[in-house]
Amino acid sequence: MHYRTLGDSDVEVSEVGFGAWTVGTDWWGDRTDEDAIGMLDHAFDRGITYFDTGDVYGHGRSEELVGEAFADRREEVTIATKVGYDFYNNPQAGHGELPKEMDPEYLRDAVERSLDRLDTDYVDVLQLHNADVEELTPEVLDVLDELESEGRIRARGLALGPSIGWLAEGDTAIAEGFDAVQLVWNLFEQEVGNHFLETIDELDAETSLIPRVPHSSGLLNEQVTPETELGEGDHRGFRPDAWYETGWEKLEAIRFLEREGARTMGQASIKWLLAHDAVATVTPTFRTTDDIDEWAGASDVPELSEEELDRVAELYATNFGIERDDGMDSLRSSVDGEDLREAGIDKQPAD
């Protein structure tokens, strides 16, 4: 495993991180607390030191499990959490989105509650969870400054979503000097990541990017194939059939990234993201210890060559040669915000 520094902080992260949204909830399969802690331990043994959780995951249970797993080795791991969803005063139905709360007083209280559950005096990276651009107010930024000066947090980030897009939010975080922006980014969904690379370059910013969903919801690691039947309640089931069908065609177009015995497609998907200097760590969705063994190893597999990177860029520019629609237009925010403007929503960065 190799390690990088987050933003302009002194926070070190493993190139492959553990998205702890998979523990503490049943959205990615049922597991006991013992199994969950076993996965966290296994990841640590494989060199993973960056663990990314959130207060809303299992309504605090994910944080509790992370805190329990690393109680006796706190200084050996980097813990990130997220605040901004008010699950304390609102019930959650299924996978529905809870009301957000970015009031400075609420955020400070939420951080203290997270620290209690994590059983720690500080969190290495605090991320605002899906904050809208209008919620990134001077008062919110002041709270982050205060928490950092008090030693309660070491770095600040913004976790974007749940939709693919949210460019104004990410641009604002980069302009405000956030240490990290977390986003959906992978070989098949590149537009948003490419946009933030341009923003970082234009502003000469130090902000790091943290890609999640590097395997495009199971396509790039081939855990979802034409023979797969997604179980009831599987969060990936919302995507239309056409998205999977075109995805399998794209997968065949990039088979050249595999190297038998040296680099799997799942590892190549992570390695492609790590080829971008702005990327600090990649957080795949681990479901099993086998996943951890394979994808943690991505840090050490052969680098993608310039020829491979150029070929990927050329394929993406032509939609991998696929002309038909993937059925996602109604679920995707456009990069330039045209759909948002037509809806009368102002999502541009504040001056």
Short mmCIF file of C-alpha atoms in Angstrom, two decimals:
data_model
loop_
_atom_site.label_atom_id
_atom_site.label_comp_id
_atom_site.label_asym_id
_atom_site.label_seq_id
_atom_site.Cartn_x
_atom_site.Cartn_y
_atom_site.Cartn_z
CA MET A 1 0.00 0.00 0.00
CA HIS A 2 1.14 3.52 -0.82
CA TYR A 3 0.08 6.70 0.99
CA ARG A 4 -0.66 10.29 0.01
CA THR A 5 -1.35 13.58 1.80
CA LEU A 6 -4.80 15.15 1.79
CA GLY A 7 -4.94 18.70 0.40
CA ASP A 8 -2.49 21.05 2.08
CA SER A 9 -3.01 19.37 5.47
CA ASP A 10 -0.64 16.93 7.11
CA VAL A 11 -3.29 14.19 7.07
CA GLU A 12 -1.97 11.00 5.49
CA VAL A 13 -4.34 8.61 3.71
CA SER A 14 -3.86 5.18 2.17
CA GLU A 15 -4.33 5.19 -1.61
CA VAL A 16 -7.19 2.75 -1.15
CA GLY A 17 -9.62 3.67 1.61
CA PHE A 18 -12.50 1.89 3.31
CA GLY A 19 -15.97 3.38 2.80
CA ALA A 20 -17.58 2.46 6.10
CA TRP A 21 -21.07 3.05 4.72
CA THR A 22 -21.03 -0.73 4.21
CA VAL A 23 -20.94 -1.37 7.97
CA GLY A 24 -23.65 -0.31 10.33
CA THR A 25 -26.40 -0.56 7.69
CA ASP A 26 -28.03 -3.37 5.70
CA TRP A 27 -27.95 -1.53 2.38
CA TRP A 28 -24.96 -3.57 1.17
CA GLY A 29 -25.95 -6.85 2.80
CA ASP A 30 -26.63 -7.97 6.34
CA ARG A 31 -23.67 -8.66 8.60
CA THR A 32 -23.18 -8.96 12.32
CA ASP A 33 -21.21 -6.40 14.32
CA GLU A 34 -18.51 -9.04 14.70
CA ASP A 35 -18.36 -9.48 10.92
CA ALA A 36 -18.25 -5.70 10.39
CA ILE A 37 -15.34 -5.25 12.80
CA GLY A 38 -13.65 -8.23 11.21
CA MET A 39 -13.80 -6.48 7.83
CA LEU A 40 -12.34 -3.30 9.30
CA ASP A 41 -9.54 -5.28 10.93
CA HIS A 42 -8.87 -7.16 7.71
CA ALA A 43 -8.63 -3.89 5.78
CA PHE A 44 -6.13 -2.50 8.30
CA ASP A 45 -4.05 -5.66 8.00
CA ARG A 46 -3.93 -5.08 4.21
CA GLY A 47 -2.48 -1.59 4.67
CA ILE A 48 -5.69 0.45 4.55
CA THR A 49 -5.52 3.28 7.07
CA TYR A 50 -8.18 5.67 5.72
CA PHE A 51 -11.67 4.89 7.01
CA ASP A 52 -14.53 7.05 5.75
CA THR A 53 -17.78 6.95 7.69
CA GLY A 54 -20.70 9.31 8.39
CA ASP A 55 -23.05 10.03 11.26
CA VAL A 56 -26.11 9.10 9.23
CA TYR A 57 -24.83 5.61 8.31
CA GLY A 58 -26.92 3.32 10.44
CA HIS A 59 -27.86 6.43 12.43
CA GLY A 60 -24.51 6.43 14.18
CA ARG A 61 -23.85 2.69 14.18
CA SER A 62 -21.13 2.85 11.53
CA GLU A 63 -19.22 5.40 13.60
CA GLU A 64 -19.57 3.25 16.71
CA LEU A 65 -18.16 0.23 14.91
CA VAL A 66 -15.22 2.21 13.50
CA GLY A 67 -14.52 3.59 16.97
CA GLU A 68 -14.66 0.14 18.52
CA ALA A 69 -12.44 -1.42 15.86
CA PHE A 70 -9.64 1.14 16.29
CA ALA A 71 -9.95 2.13 19.94
CA ASP A 72 -6.53 0.75 20.80
CA ARG A 73 -4.74 2.02 17.66
CA ARG A 74 -6.31 5.42 17.06
CA GLU A 75 -3.03 7.06 16.04
CA GLU A 76 -2.46 4.43 13.35
CA VAL A 77 -5.59 5.25 11.33
CA THR A 78 -7.11 8.26 9.59
CA ILE A 79 -10.81 8.61 10.33
CA ALA A 80 -13.16 10.75 8.26
CA THR A 81 -16.80 11.31 9.06
CA LYS A 82 -19.65 13.39 7.69
CA VAL A 83 -22.35 15.57 9.24
CA GLY A 84 -25.29 17.46 7.81
CA TYR A 85 -28.28 15.11 7.78
CA ASP A 86 -30.62 15.46 10.75
CA PHE A 87 -31.49 11.88 11.59
CA TYR A 88 -31.91 12.80 15.25
CA ASN A 89 -35.28 14.44 14.67
CA ASN A 90 -36.46 12.69 11.51
CA PRO A 91 -37.30 9.05 10.79
CA GLN A 92 -35.81 7.44 7.68
CA ALA A 93 -37.88 5.43 5.24
CA GLY A 94 -35.85 2.95 3.20
CA HIS A 95 -33.16 4.67 1.13
CA GLY A 96 -34.98 8.00 1.13
CA GLU A 97 -32.95 11.14 1.74
CA LEU A 98 -33.33 12.72 5.17
CA PRO A 99 -33.71 16.47 5.72
CA LYS A 100 -30.40 18.29 5.78
CA GLU A 101 -29.31 20.66 8.51
CA MET A 102 -26.32 22.95 8.05
CA ASP A 103 -27.03 25.41 10.82
CA PRO A 104 -23.68 26.18 12.53
CA GLU A 105 -25.01 25.33 15.99
CA TYR A 106 -26.39 22.02 14.73
CA LEU A 107 -23.12 21.16 12.98
CA ARG A 108 -21.06 21.76 16.11
CA ASP A 109 -23.40 19.58 18.16
CA ALA A 110 -23.38 16.87 15.47
CA VAL A 111 -19.57 16.82 15.52
CA GLU A 112 -19.50 16.35 19.29
CA ARG A 113 -21.96 13.47 19.03
CA SER A 114 -19.87 11.88 16.29
CA LEU A 115 -16.73 12.17 18.42
CA ASP A 116 -18.55 10.43 21.27
CA ARG A 117 -19.58 7.55 19.03
CA LEU A 118 -16.10 7.28 17.53
CA ASP A 119 -14.67 7.37 21.06
CA THR A 120 -12.05 9.93 20.07
CA ASP A 121 -11.12 13.52 20.83
CA TYR A 122 -10.70 14.48 17.20
CA VAL A 123 -11.62 13.44 13.69
CA ASP A 124 -8.97 13.61 11.00
CA VAL A 125 -11.32 14.71 8.22
CA LEU A 126 -14.74 16.30 8.72
CA GLN A 127 -16.90 16.37 5.60
CA LEU A 128 -20.09 18.34 5.12
CA HIS A 129 -22.55 15.79 3.79
CA ASN A 130 -24.14 16.88 0.49
CA ALA A 131 -24.25 20.57 1.40
CA ASP A 132 -25.84 22.80 -1.24
CA VAL A 133 -23.84 25.77 -2.46
CA GLU A 134 -26.12 28.21 -0.64
CA GLU A 135 -25.44 26.31 2.59
CA LEU A 136 -21.69 26.93 2.39
CA THR A 137 -22.11 30.24 4.19
CA PRO A 138 -19.44 32.32 5.95
CA GLU A 139 -20.96 31.17 9.26
CA VAL A 140 -20.53 27.50 8.33
CA LEU A 141 -16.96 28.13 7.20
CA ASP A 142 -16.30 29.91 10.51
CA VAL A 143 -17.46 26.85 12.44
CA LEU A 144 -15.03 24.69 10.48
CA ASP A 145 -12.25 27.19 11.26
CA GLU A 146 -13.12 27.04 14.96
CA LEU A 147 -13.24 23.23 15.06
CA GLU A 148 -9.87 23.08 13.37
CA SER A 149 -8.27 25.63 15.69
CA GLU A 150 -9.66 23.71 18.68
CA GLY A 151 -8.08 20.50 17.43
CA ARG A 152 -11.43 18.77 16.99
CA ILE A 153 -10.79 18.29 13.27
CA ARG A 154 -7.55 18.18 11.27
CA ALA A 155 -8.90 18.69 7.76
CA ARG A 156 -12.17 19.66 6.09
CA GLY A 157 -13.98 18.20 3.14
CA LEU A 158 -17.21 18.20 1.19
CA ALA A 159 -18.94 14.95 0.24
CA LEU A 160 -21.00 15.49 -2.90
CA GLY A 161 -24.17 13.76 -3.99
CA PRO A 162 -26.43 11.93 -4.08
CA SER A 163 -26.94 12.94 -7.72
CA ILE A 164 -24.08 12.86 -10.21
CA GLY A 165 -23.08 16.49 -10.61
CA TRP A 166 -23.17 19.27 -8.01
CA LEU A 167 -20.46 21.21 -9.76
CA ALA A 168 -21.11 24.53 -8.07
CA GLU A 169 -20.72 22.95 -4.63
CA GLY A 170 -17.42 21.31 -5.50
CA ASP A 171 -16.12 24.44 -7.20
CA THR A 172 -16.97 26.48 -4.12
CA ALA A 173 -15.23 24.02 -1.79
CA ILE A 174 -12.12 24.11 -3.97
CA ALA A 175 -12.18 27.92 -4.09
CA GLU A 176 -12.58 28.05 -0.29
CA GLY A 177 -9.52 25.87 0.24
CA PHE A 178 -11.21 22.68 1.42
CA ASP A 179 -8.76 19.84 1.78
CA ALA A 180 -10.97 17.30 0.02
CA VAL A 181 -13.97 16.89 -2.24
CA GLN A 182 -15.56 13.45 -2.40
CA LEU A 183 -17.46 12.53 -5.57
CA VAL A 184 -18.74 9.75 -7.79
CA TRP A 185 -16.02 9.19 -10.40
CA ASN A 186 -15.01 6.21 -12.46
CA LEU A 187 -13.99 5.14 -15.96
CA PHE A 188 -17.60 5.27 -17.18
CA GLU A 189 -18.61 8.45 -15.29
CA GLN A 190 -15.82 10.95 -15.85
CA GLU A 191 -17.38 14.34 -16.53
CA VAL A 192 -17.62 15.62 -12.96
CA GLY A 193 -14.14 14.45 -12.01
CA ASN A 194 -12.67 15.97 -15.16
CA HIS A 195 -14.43 19.25 -14.35
CA PHE A 196 -12.92 19.42 -10.87
CA LEU A 197 -9.47 18.65 -12.24
CA GLU A 198 -9.85 21.74 -14.42
CA THR A 199 -11.05 23.83 -11.47
CA ILE A 200 -8.12 22.74 -9.31
CA ASP A 201 -5.72 23.57 -12.14
CA GLU A 202 -7.30 26.95 -12.89
CA LEU A 203 -7.24 28.01 -9.23
CA ASP A 204 -3.86 26.41 -8.53
CA ALA A 205 -5.64 24.77 -5.59
CA GLU A 206 -4.35 22.08 -3.23
CA THR A 207 -7.72 20.35 -2.80
CA SER A 208 -7.61 16.56 -3.07
CA LEU A 209 -10.33 14.49 -4.74
CA ILE A 210 -11.72 11.34 -3.15
CA PRO A 211 -13.55 9.19 -5.73
CA ARG A 212 -16.19 6.75 -4.61
CA VAL A 213 -18.08 4.19 -6.74
CA PRO A 214 -14.85 3.47 -8.67
CA HIS A 215 -16.40 0.31 -10.08
CA SER A 216 -19.51 1.99 -11.49
CA SER A 217 -22.01 0.14 -9.30
CA GLY A 218 -20.60 -3.31 -10.03
CA LEU A 219 -19.84 -3.09 -13.74
CA LEU A 220 -16.09 -2.54 -13.64
CA ASN A 221 -15.46 -5.22 -11.00
CA GLU A 222 -17.85 -7.55 -12.84
CA GLN A 223 -19.98 -8.18 -9.78
CA VAL A 224 -23.00 -7.23 -11.90
CA THR A 225 -23.11 -9.21 -15.13
CA PRO A 226 -25.90 -10.02 -17.60
CA GLU A 227 -26.64 -13.08 -15.43
CA THR A 228 -26.91 -11.13 -12.17
CA GLU A 229 -30.28 -10.76 -10.47
CA LEU A 230 -30.19 -7.82 -8.07
CA GLY A 231 -31.89 -8.59 -4.79
CA GLU A 232 -34.93 -6.73 -3.57
CA GLY A 233 -33.87 -3.48 -1.97
CA ASP A 234 -30.45 -3.43 -3.66
CA HIS A 235 -29.69 0.27 -4.13
CA ARG A 236 -28.26 -0.39 -7.60
CA GLY A 237 -31.66 -1.48 -8.88
CA PHE A 238 -32.73 2.10 -9.58
CA ARG A 239 -30.55 2.27 -12.68
CA PRO A 240 -32.35 1.46 -15.96
CA ASP A 241 -31.61 -1.73 -17.89
CA ALA A 242 -30.14 0.31 -20.76
CA TRP A 243 -27.47 1.68 -18.43
CA TYR A 244 -26.25 -1.82 -17.61
CA GLU A 245 -26.50 -3.01 -21.20
CA THR A 246 -24.39 -0.15 -22.56
CA GLY A 247 -22.04 -0.53 -19.59
CA TRP A 248 -21.26 -4.13 -20.48
CA GLU A 249 -20.39 -3.02 -24.01
CA LYS A 250 -18.08 -0.33 -22.64
CA LEU A 251 -16.43 -2.91 -20.41
CA GLU A 252 -15.42 -5.00 -23.40
CA ALA A 253 -13.89 -1.90 -25.02
CA ILE A 254 -11.46 -1.42 -22.12
CA ARG A 255 -10.40 -5.02 -21.61
CA PHE A 256 -6.90 -3.93 -22.65
CA LEU A 257 -6.46 -2.52 -19.12
CA GLU A 258 -6.33 -6.01 -17.68
CA ARG A 259 -3.00 -7.78 -17.34
CA GLU A 260 -3.38 -11.45 -16.60
CA GLY A 261 -1.79 -12.29 -13.28
CA ALA A 262 -0.71 -8.68 -12.69
CA ARG A 263 -3.77 -6.39 -12.84
CA THR A 264 -7.49 -7.22 -12.71
CA MET A 265 -10.16 -4.97 -14.15
CA GLY A 266 -11.26 -4.07 -10.62
CA GLN A 267 -7.70 -3.03 -9.79
CA ALA A 268 -7.22 -1.20 -13.09
CA SER A 269 -10.35 0.85 -12.38
CA ILE A 270 -8.83 2.08 -9.12
CA LYS A 271 -5.37 2.54 -10.64
CA TRP A 272 -6.86 4.74 -13.39
CA LEU A 273 -8.23 7.11 -10.74
CA LEU A 274 -4.93 7.11 -8.84
CA ALA A 275 -3.17 8.16 -12.05
CA HIS A 276 -4.59 11.65 -11.45
CA ASP A 277 -2.31 13.66 -9.16
CA ALA A 278 -5.27 15.35 -7.44
CA VAL A 279 -6.65 12.02 -6.22
CA ALA A 280 -5.55 11.21 -2.68
CA THR A 281 -7.51 8.03 -1.97
CA VAL A 282 -10.19 5.90 -3.62
CA THR A 283 -13.01 4.35 -1.57
CA PRO A 284 -14.51 1.25 -3.21
CA THR A 285 -17.52 -0.46 -1.70
CA PHE A 286 -16.12 -3.51 0.07
CA ARG A 287 -18.68 -6.26 0.66
CA THR A 288 -16.34 -9.14 1.48
CA THR A 289 -12.78 -9.77 2.62
CA ASP A 290 -12.05 -11.04 -0.89
CA ASP A 291 -12.95 -7.57 -2.19
CA ILE A 292 -10.52 -6.07 0.31
CA ASP A 293 -7.72 -8.42 -0.72
CA GLU A 294 -8.10 -7.62 -4.41
CA TRP A 295 -8.75 -3.89 -4.33
CA ALA A 296 -6.31 -3.00 -1.55
CA GLY A 297 -3.72 -4.56 -3.83
CA ALA A 298 -4.51 -2.00 -6.52
CA SER A 299 -2.03 0.40 -4.95
CA ASP A 300 0.82 -1.95 -5.90
CA VAL A 301 -0.18 -3.19 -9.36
CA PRO A 302 1.57 -1.82 -12.49
CA GLU A 303 0.83 1.80 -13.35
CA LEU A 304 -1.30 2.49 -16.41
CA SER A 305 0.89 3.54 -19.30
CA GLU A 306 0.50 6.84 -21.13
CA GLU A 307 -0.77 4.88 -24.12
CA GLU A 308 -3.44 3.20 -21.99
CA LEU A 309 -4.49 6.52 -20.45
CA ASP A 310 -4.71 8.16 -23.87
CA ARG A 311 -6.74 5.27 -25.26
CA VAL A 312 -9.22 5.52 -22.35
CA ALA A 313 -9.59 9.26 -22.99
CA GLU A 314 -10.24 8.67 -26.68
CA LEU A 315 -12.85 6.01 -25.95
CA TYR A 316 -14.63 8.21 -23.41
CA ALA A 317 -14.68 11.13 -25.85
CA THR A 318 -16.60 8.97 -28.33
CA ASN A 319 -18.83 7.30 -25.71
CA PHE A 320 -16.93 4.07 -26.35
CA GLY A 321 -18.46 3.97 -29.82
CA ILE A 322 -21.99 3.52 -28.45
CA GLU A 323 -24.65 5.71 -30.07
CA ARG A 324 -27.81 4.68 -28.22
CA ASP A 325 -29.04 6.25 -24.98
CA ASP A 326 -28.15 4.66 -21.64
CA GLY A 327 -31.45 5.70 -20.04
CA MET A 328 -29.83 7.91 -17.41
CA ASP A 329 -30.56 11.38 -18.79
CA SER A 330 -33.48 11.95 -16.44
CA LEU A 331 -31.32 10.99 -13.45
CA ARG A 332 -28.16 12.91 -14.34
CA SER A 333 -27.37 16.59 -13.71
CA SER A 334 -25.67 18.13 -16.73
CA VAL A 335 -22.14 19.37 -16.31
CA ASP A 336 -22.91 22.89 -17.50
CA GLY A 337 -26.05 23.14 -15.36
CA GLU A 338 -28.43 23.73 -18.27
CA ASP A 339 -31.06 21.39 -16.84
CA LEU A 340 -30.83 23.13 -13.47
CA ARG A 341 -31.22 26.59 -14.99
CA GLU A 342 -34.25 25.44 -16.97
CA ALA A 343 -35.75 24.26 -13.70
CA GLY A 344 -35.19 27.73 -12.21
CA ILE A 345 -32.56 26.52 -9.75
CA ASP A 346 -29.51 28.70 -9.16
CA LYS A 347 -26.57 26.36 -8.54
CA GLN A 348 -23.70 28.63 -9.54
CA PRO A 349 -20.85 29.27 -7.11
CA ALA A 350 -21.17 32.32 -4.93
CA ASP A 351 -18.90 35.25 -5.77
#
